[in-house]
Amino acid sequence: MKSLLFGLALLLPGVALAEPIETRKIITALTGDFNGDGAPDLAMVVETGPTDPMDIHFFLGDNEHHYLKPVEIVREQIGGEWNGYDQPGYENSDAEPELTMLPNGSIKFYLPAPEIGSERTNQTLIIAYRNGAFIVAGFAYDSDDYLQENAASACDYNVLTGKGTSSKQQPDGSTKHKTVSAEGRTIAFREWNAGDAFAACQE
């Protein structure tokens, strides 16, 4: 959902966009201080096509010149579904990404699973701005299969340290917990591969 502050930011003189963006393709946006300099920053999730992964546009506020500077576009890293945004009478999808600003300046990306098939896996990414780049600091998922009993699993781990926890339901209905211990890594958001994260959770 577009915030009032975001709407005002787009109207301010001097706001520069890295490339033209159709406003109807802006799925969601978030303002906050991503780099800790006291200036408001902006992140936007932008639809590329009705069935394609989405782009994320990042802007950092310039305290001296009072404008939003485009700093990075992360291509096709956010899955989701936007039903017929370019058609009359469209309805919002239940699989739109959600952005939340965390107290430490990081951004929480919640990616709900599309309502396709019986197995649903929701993902969460924690994105932080470090040393001039947006990186993936954390990853989590929760999964279940609505046609199977005792099929739930989950994981939450710190990508930077490689430490976390995972859980998986057993056939008898109990839940087995284990510690995730992988190699800590610093991964740029644009280079993120969710498959590596799932593998780390299941080792």
PDB file of C-alpha atoms in Angstrom:
ATOM      1  CA  MET A   1       0.000   0.000   0.000  1.00  0.00           C
ATOM      2  CA  LYS A   2       1.347   3.407  -0.908  1.00  0.00           C
ATOM      3  CA  SER A   3       1.865   5.609   2.140  1.00  0.00           C
ATOM      4  CA  LEU A   4       1.001   9.300   2.229  1.00  0.00           C
ATOM      5  CA  LEU A   5       4.680  10.128   2.630  1.00  0.00           C
ATOM      6  CA  PHE A   6       5.499   8.129  -0.490  1.00  0.00           C
ATOM      7  CA  GLY A   7       2.844   9.981  -2.447  1.00  0.00           C
ATOM      8  CA  LEU A   8       4.223  13.323  -1.347  1.00  0.00           C
ATOM      9  CA  ALA A   9       7.769  12.239  -2.176  1.00  0.00           C
ATOM     10  CA  LEU A  10       6.838  11.574  -5.789  1.00  0.00           C
ATOM     11  CA  LEU A  11       5.434  15.087  -6.076  1.00  0.00           C
ATOM     12  CA  LEU A  12       8.491  16.861  -4.701  1.00  0.00           C
ATOM     13  CA  PRO A  13      10.571  18.815  -7.226  1.00  0.00           C
ATOM     14  CA  GLY A  14      13.925  17.246  -7.884  1.00  0.00           C
ATOM     15  CA  VAL A  15      12.880  13.638  -7.257  1.00  0.00           C
ATOM     16  CA  ALA A  16      14.769  11.717  -9.918  1.00  0.00           C
ATOM     17  CA  LEU A  17      13.845   8.243 -11.120  1.00  0.00           C
ATOM     18  CA  ALA A  18      16.449   5.893 -12.544  1.00  0.00           C
ATOM     19  CA  GLU A  19      14.020   4.933 -15.300  1.00  0.00           C
ATOM     20  CA  PRO A  20      10.376   5.640 -16.147  1.00  0.00           C
ATOM     21  CA  ILE A  21       7.933   3.766 -13.905  1.00  0.00           C
ATOM     22  CA  GLU A  22       4.234   3.340 -14.606  1.00  0.00           C
ATOM     23  CA  THR A  23       2.484   4.243 -11.363  1.00  0.00           C
ATOM     24  CA  ARG A  24      -0.118   1.489 -11.828  1.00  0.00           C
ATOM     25  CA  LYS A  25       2.739  -1.040 -11.710  1.00  0.00           C
ATOM     26  CA  ILE A  26       3.929   0.072  -8.254  1.00  0.00           C
ATOM     27  CA  ILE A  27       2.692  -2.828  -6.134  1.00  0.00           C
ATOM     28  CA  THR A  28       3.848  -1.533  -2.758  1.00  0.00           C
ATOM     29  CA  ALA A  29       6.317   0.965  -1.310  1.00  0.00           C
ATOM     30  CA  LEU A  30       8.059   1.765   1.964  1.00  0.00           C
ATOM     31  CA  THR A  31       9.750   4.843   3.402  1.00  0.00           C
ATOM     32  CA  GLY A  32      12.311   4.833   6.210  1.00  0.00           C
ATOM     33  CA  ASP A  33      15.932   5.560   7.031  1.00  0.00           C
ATOM     34  CA  PHE A  34      17.779   2.617   5.465  1.00  0.00           C
ATOM     35  CA  ASN A  35      21.343   3.933   5.853  1.00  0.00           C
ATOM     36  CA  GLY A  36      21.085   5.715   9.209  1.00  0.00           C
ATOM     37  CA  ASP A  37      21.839   9.245   8.001  1.00  0.00           C
ATOM     38  CA  GLY A  38      18.548  10.730   9.198  1.00  0.00           C
ATOM     39  CA  ALA A  39      17.099  11.331   5.716  1.00  0.00           C
ATOM     40  CA  PRO A  40      13.973   9.475   4.541  1.00  0.00           C
ATOM     41  CA  ASP A  41      14.674   6.775   1.955  1.00  0.00           C
ATOM     42  CA  LEU A  42      12.319   4.904  -0.359  1.00  0.00           C
ATOM     43  CA  ALA A  43      11.883   1.343  -1.658  1.00  0.00           C
ATOM     44  CA  MET A  44       9.313   0.398  -4.304  1.00  0.00           C
ATOM     45  CA  VAL A  45       8.261  -3.010  -5.611  1.00  0.00           C
ATOM     46  CA  VAL A  46       7.394  -2.626  -9.288  1.00  0.00           C
ATOM     47  CA  GLU A  47       5.524  -5.089 -11.482  1.00  0.00           C
ATOM     48  CA  THR A  48       7.341  -6.090 -14.671  1.00  0.00           C
ATOM     49  CA  GLY A  49       4.562  -8.262 -16.091  1.00  0.00           C
ATOM     50  CA  PRO A  50       1.430 -10.003 -14.760  1.00  0.00           C
ATOM     51  CA  THR A  51       3.225 -13.350 -14.243  1.00  0.00           C
ATOM     52  CA  ASP A  52       6.889 -12.275 -13.952  1.00  0.00           C
ATOM     53  CA  PRO A  53       9.064 -11.677 -10.859  1.00  0.00           C
ATOM     54  CA  MET A  54       9.087  -8.061  -9.713  1.00  0.00           C
ATOM     55  CA  ASP A  55      11.821  -5.411  -9.522  1.00  0.00           C
ATOM     56  CA  ILE A  56      12.753  -3.403  -6.434  1.00  0.00           C
ATOM     57  CA  HIS A  57      13.780   0.243  -6.845  1.00  0.00           C
ATOM     58  CA  PHE A  58      15.818   1.780  -4.018  1.00  0.00           C
ATOM     59  CA  PHE A  59      16.279   5.512  -3.405  1.00  0.00           C
ATOM     60  CA  LEU A  60      18.350   7.190  -0.684  1.00  0.00           C
ATOM     61  CA  GLY A  61      17.520  10.632   0.642  1.00  0.00           C
ATOM     62  CA  ASP A  62      20.133  13.365   0.171  1.00  0.00           C
ATOM     63  CA  ASN A  63      20.236  15.560   3.281  1.00  0.00           C
ATOM     64  CA  GLU A  64      22.217  18.314   1.606  1.00  0.00           C
ATOM     65  CA  HIS A  65      20.233  18.693  -1.608  1.00  0.00           C
ATOM     66  CA  HIS A  66      16.885  17.385  -0.303  1.00  0.00           C
ATOM     67  CA  TYR A  67      15.997  14.885  -2.976  1.00  0.00           C
ATOM     68  CA  LEU A  68      15.703  11.114  -3.419  1.00  0.00           C
ATOM     69  CA  LYS A  69      18.676   9.670  -5.267  1.00  0.00           C
ATOM     70  CA  PRO A  70      18.146   6.402  -7.194  1.00  0.00           C
ATOM     71  CA  VAL A  71      20.889   4.022  -6.041  1.00  0.00           C
ATOM     72  CA  GLU A  72      19.911   0.516  -7.144  1.00  0.00           C
ATOM     73  CA  ILE A  73      17.369  -1.552  -9.050  1.00  0.00           C
ATOM     74  CA  VAL A  74      17.255  -5.209  -8.027  1.00  0.00           C
ATOM     75  CA  ARG A  75      15.815  -7.159 -10.932  1.00  0.00           C
ATOM     76  CA  GLU A  76      13.305 -10.000 -10.663  1.00  0.00           C
ATOM     77  CA  GLN A  77      13.980 -11.052  -7.069  1.00  0.00           C
ATOM     78  CA  ILE A  78      10.462 -10.721  -5.686  1.00  0.00           C
ATOM     79  CA  GLY A  79       7.805 -13.249  -6.573  1.00  0.00           C
ATOM     80  CA  GLY A  80       4.133 -12.472  -6.263  1.00  0.00           C
ATOM     81  CA  GLU A  81       0.935 -12.171  -8.196  1.00  0.00           C
ATOM     82  CA  TRP A  82      -0.906  -9.077  -9.372  1.00  0.00           C
ATOM     83  CA  ASN A  83      -4.148 -10.016 -11.034  1.00  0.00           C
ATOM     84  CA  GLY A  84      -4.981  -7.999 -14.147  1.00  0.00           C
ATOM     85  CA  TYR A  85      -3.622  -4.623 -13.011  1.00  0.00           C
ATOM     86  CA  ASP A  86      -4.089  -3.365 -16.574  1.00  0.00           C
ATOM     87  CA  GLN A  87      -7.636  -4.669 -16.959  1.00  0.00           C
ATOM     88  CA  PRO A  88     -10.911  -2.974 -15.933  1.00  0.00           C
ATOM     89  CA  GLY A  89     -12.332  -4.280 -12.671  1.00  0.00           C
ATOM     90  CA  TYR A  90      -9.178  -6.071 -11.504  1.00  0.00           C
ATOM     91  CA  GLU A  91      -8.967  -7.479  -7.996  1.00  0.00           C
ATOM     92  CA  ASN A  92      -5.962  -7.337  -5.702  1.00  0.00           C
ATOM     93  CA  SER A  93      -4.071 -10.599  -5.333  1.00  0.00           C
ATOM     94  CA  ASP A  94      -3.603 -12.451  -2.050  1.00  0.00           C
ATOM     95  CA  ALA A  95       0.043 -13.015  -3.007  1.00  0.00           C
ATOM     96  CA  GLU A  96       1.333  -9.443  -3.027  1.00  0.00           C
ATOM     97  CA  PRO A  97       4.671  -8.814  -1.255  1.00  0.00           C
ATOM     98  CA  GLU A  98       4.550  -6.855   2.001  1.00  0.00           C
ATOM     99  CA  LEU A  99       7.255  -4.432   3.195  1.00  0.00           C
ATOM    100  CA  THR A 100       7.878  -3.500   6.837  1.00  0.00           C
ATOM    101  CA  MET A 101      10.472  -1.125   8.277  1.00  0.00           C
ATOM    102  CA  LEU A 102      12.357  -2.643  11.231  1.00  0.00           C
ATOM    103  CA  PRO A 103      13.692  -0.579  14.173  1.00  0.00           C
ATOM    104  CA  ASN A 104      17.329  -1.165  13.140  1.00  0.00           C
ATOM    105  CA  GLY A 105      16.760   0.292   9.653  1.00  0.00           C
ATOM    106  CA  SER A 106      16.492  -3.039   7.850  1.00  0.00           C
ATOM    107  CA  ILE A 107      13.596  -3.891   5.543  1.00  0.00           C
ATOM    108  CA  LYS A 108      11.410  -6.957   6.012  1.00  0.00           C
ATOM    109  CA  PHE A 109      10.094  -8.430   2.763  1.00  0.00           C
ATOM    110  CA  TYR A 110       7.244 -10.885   3.373  1.00  0.00           C
ATOM    111  CA  LEU A 111       6.493 -12.972   0.281  1.00  0.00           C
ATOM    112  CA  PRO A 112       3.249 -14.949   0.646  1.00  0.00           C
ATOM    113  CA  ALA A 113       2.898 -18.105  -1.415  1.00  0.00           C
ATOM    114  CA  PRO A 114       0.668 -17.990  -4.506  1.00  0.00           C
ATOM    115  CA  GLU A 115      -2.567 -19.910  -4.103  1.00  0.00           C
ATOM    116  CA  ILE A 116      -1.542 -22.618  -6.557  1.00  0.00           C
ATOM    117  CA  GLY A 117      -1.651 -26.296  -5.619  1.00  0.00           C
ATOM    118  CA  SER A 118      -1.858 -27.649  -2.086  1.00  0.00           C
ATOM    119  CA  GLU A 119       1.690 -26.855  -0.933  1.00  0.00           C
ATOM    120  CA  ARG A 120       2.273 -23.272   0.221  1.00  0.00           C
ATOM    121  CA  THR A 121       5.651 -21.838   1.210  1.00  0.00           C
ATOM    122  CA  ASN A 122       5.757 -18.284   2.552  1.00  0.00           C
ATOM    123  CA  GLN A 123       9.158 -16.580   2.592  1.00  0.00           C
ATOM    124  CA  THR A 124      10.621 -13.657   4.520  1.00  0.00           C
ATOM    125  CA  LEU A 125      13.780 -11.734   3.625  1.00  0.00           C
ATOM    126  CA  ILE A 126      15.556  -9.186   5.811  1.00  0.00           C
ATOM    127  CA  ILE A 127      17.369  -6.633   3.647  1.00  0.00           C
ATOM    128  CA  ALA A 128      20.014  -4.326   5.122  1.00  0.00           C
ATOM    129  CA  TYR A 129      22.101  -1.506   3.659  1.00  0.00           C
ATOM    130  CA  ARG A 130      25.797  -2.146   4.334  1.00  0.00           C
ATOM    131  CA  ASN A 131      28.906  -0.590   2.782  1.00  0.00           C
ATOM    132  CA  GLY A 132      27.018   0.999  -0.081  1.00  0.00           C
ATOM    133  CA  ALA A 133      24.908  -2.017  -1.077  1.00  0.00           C
ATOM    134  CA  PHE A 134      21.662  -3.741  -0.153  1.00  0.00           C
ATOM    135  CA  ILE A 135      22.377  -7.229   1.186  1.00  0.00           C
ATOM    136  CA  VAL A 136      20.323 -10.163   2.472  1.00  0.00           C
ATOM    137  CA  ALA A 137      20.795 -10.330   6.243  1.00  0.00           C
ATOM    138  CA  GLY A 138      18.139 -12.901   7.098  1.00  0.00           C
ATOM    139  CA  PHE A 139      15.895 -15.556   5.570  1.00  0.00           C
ATOM    140  CA  ALA A 140      12.890 -17.461   6.888  1.00  0.00           C
ATOM    141  CA  TYR A 141      10.147 -19.657   5.521  1.00  0.00           C
ATOM    142  CA  ASP A 142       7.109 -21.572   6.695  1.00  0.00           C
ATOM    143  CA  SER A 143       5.614 -24.322   4.585  1.00  0.00           C
ATOM    144  CA  ASP A 144       2.639 -26.666   4.713  1.00  0.00           C
ATOM    145  CA  ASP A 145       0.694 -28.971   2.417  1.00  0.00           C
ATOM    146  CA  TYR A 146      -3.037 -28.735   2.955  1.00  0.00           C
ATOM    147  CA  LEU A 147      -3.668 -32.169   1.444  1.00  0.00           C
ATOM    148  CA  GLN A 148      -1.223 -33.938   3.749  1.00  0.00           C
ATOM    149  CA  GLU A 149      -1.212 -34.394   7.496  1.00  0.00           C
ATOM    150  CA  ASN A 150       1.806 -33.357   9.559  1.00  0.00           C
ATOM    151  CA  ALA A 151       3.607 -31.748   6.609  1.00  0.00           C
ATOM    152  CA  ALA A 152       4.509 -28.377   8.138  1.00  0.00           C
ATOM    153  CA  SER A 153       8.102 -27.150   8.224  1.00  0.00           C
ATOM    154  CA  ALA A 154       9.834 -23.854   8.972  1.00  0.00           C
ATOM    155  CA  CYS A 155      13.242 -22.213   9.171  1.00  0.00           C
ATOM    156  CA  ASP A 156      14.668 -18.907  10.364  1.00  0.00           C
ATOM    157  CA  TYR A 157      18.333 -18.135   9.933  1.00  0.00           C
ATOM    158  CA  ASN A 158      20.798 -15.275   9.902  1.00  0.00           C
ATOM    159  CA  VAL A 159      22.519 -15.265   6.507  1.00  0.00           C
ATOM    160  CA  LEU A 160      25.429 -13.163   7.802  1.00  0.00           C
ATOM    161  CA  THR A 161      26.315 -15.589  10.608  1.00  0.00           C
ATOM    162  CA  GLY A 162      24.878 -18.787   9.118  1.00  0.00           C
ATOM    163  CA  LYS A 163      23.132 -19.581  12.417  1.00  0.00           C
ATOM    164  CA  GLY A 164      19.461 -20.308  12.944  1.00  0.00           C
ATOM    165  CA  THR A 165      16.794 -22.887  13.719  1.00  0.00           C
ATOM    166  CA  SER A 166      14.513 -25.135  11.689  1.00  0.00           C
ATOM    167  CA  SER A 167      11.583 -27.427  12.431  1.00  0.00           C
ATOM    168  CA  LYS A 168       9.698 -30.198  10.667  1.00  0.00           C
ATOM    169  CA  GLN A 169       6.571 -32.099  11.610  1.00  0.00           C
ATOM    170  CA  GLN A 170       6.961 -35.851  11.915  1.00  0.00           C
ATOM    171  CA  PRO A 171       4.461 -38.525  10.767  1.00  0.00           C
ATOM    172  CA  ASP A 172       3.265 -38.989  14.368  1.00  0.00           C
ATOM    173  CA  GLY A 173       2.414 -35.284  14.674  1.00  0.00           C
ATOM    174  CA  SER A 174       5.406 -34.323  16.801  1.00  0.00           C
ATOM    175  CA  THR A 175       7.801 -31.601  15.662  1.00  0.00           C
ATOM    176  CA  LYS A 176      11.529 -32.116  15.296  1.00  0.00           C
ATOM    177  CA  HIS A 177      13.696 -29.048  15.901  1.00  0.00           C
ATOM    178  CA  LYS A 178      17.304 -28.606  14.891  1.00  0.00           C
ATOM    179  CA  THR A 179      19.987 -25.946  14.780  1.00  0.00           C
ATOM    180  CA  VAL A 180      20.992 -24.477  11.436  1.00  0.00           C
ATOM    181  CA  SER A 181      24.743 -24.070  11.109  1.00  0.00           C
ATOM    182  CA  ALA A 182      25.944 -22.915   7.698  1.00  0.00           C
ATOM    183  CA  GLU A 183      28.765 -20.731   6.467  1.00  0.00           C
ATOM    184  CA  GLY A 184      28.073 -17.064   7.161  1.00  0.00           C
ATOM    185  CA  ARG A 185      27.949 -15.034   3.960  1.00  0.00           C
ATOM    186  CA  THR A 186      27.482 -11.470   2.751  1.00  0.00           C
ATOM    187  CA  ILE A 187      25.250 -11.696  -0.325  1.00  0.00           C
ATOM    188  CA  ALA A 188      24.102  -8.734  -2.388  1.00  0.00           C
ATOM    189  CA  PHE A 189      20.325  -8.690  -2.786  1.00  0.00           C
ATOM    190  CA  ARG A 190      20.681  -8.646  -6.576  1.00  0.00           C
ATOM    191  CA  GLU A 191      22.668 -11.927  -6.384  1.00  0.00           C
ATOM    192  CA  TRP A 192      20.364 -13.709  -3.937  1.00  0.00           C
ATOM    193  CA  ASN A 193      19.467 -17.336  -4.653  1.00  0.00           C
ATOM    194  CA  ALA A 194      16.687 -18.703  -2.452  1.00  0.00           C
ATOM    195  CA  GLY A 195      17.686 -22.261  -3.345  1.00  0.00           C
ATOM    196  CA  ASP A 196      20.926 -21.896  -1.366  1.00  0.00           C
ATOM    197  CA  ALA A 197      18.956 -20.724   1.675  1.00  0.00           C
ATOM    198  CA  PHE A 198      16.547 -23.669   1.532  1.00  0.00           C
ATOM    199  CA  ALA A 199      19.527 -26.014   1.245  1.00  0.00           C
ATOM    200  CA  ALA A 200      21.167 -24.460   4.327  1.00  0.00           C
ATOM    201  CA  CYS A 201      17.940 -24.899   6.308  1.00  0.00           C
ATOM    202  CA  GLN A 202      17.611 -28.559   5.368  1.00  0.00           C
ATOM    203  CA  GLU A 203      21.220 -29.680   5.921  1.00  0.00           C
TER     204      GLU A 203
END
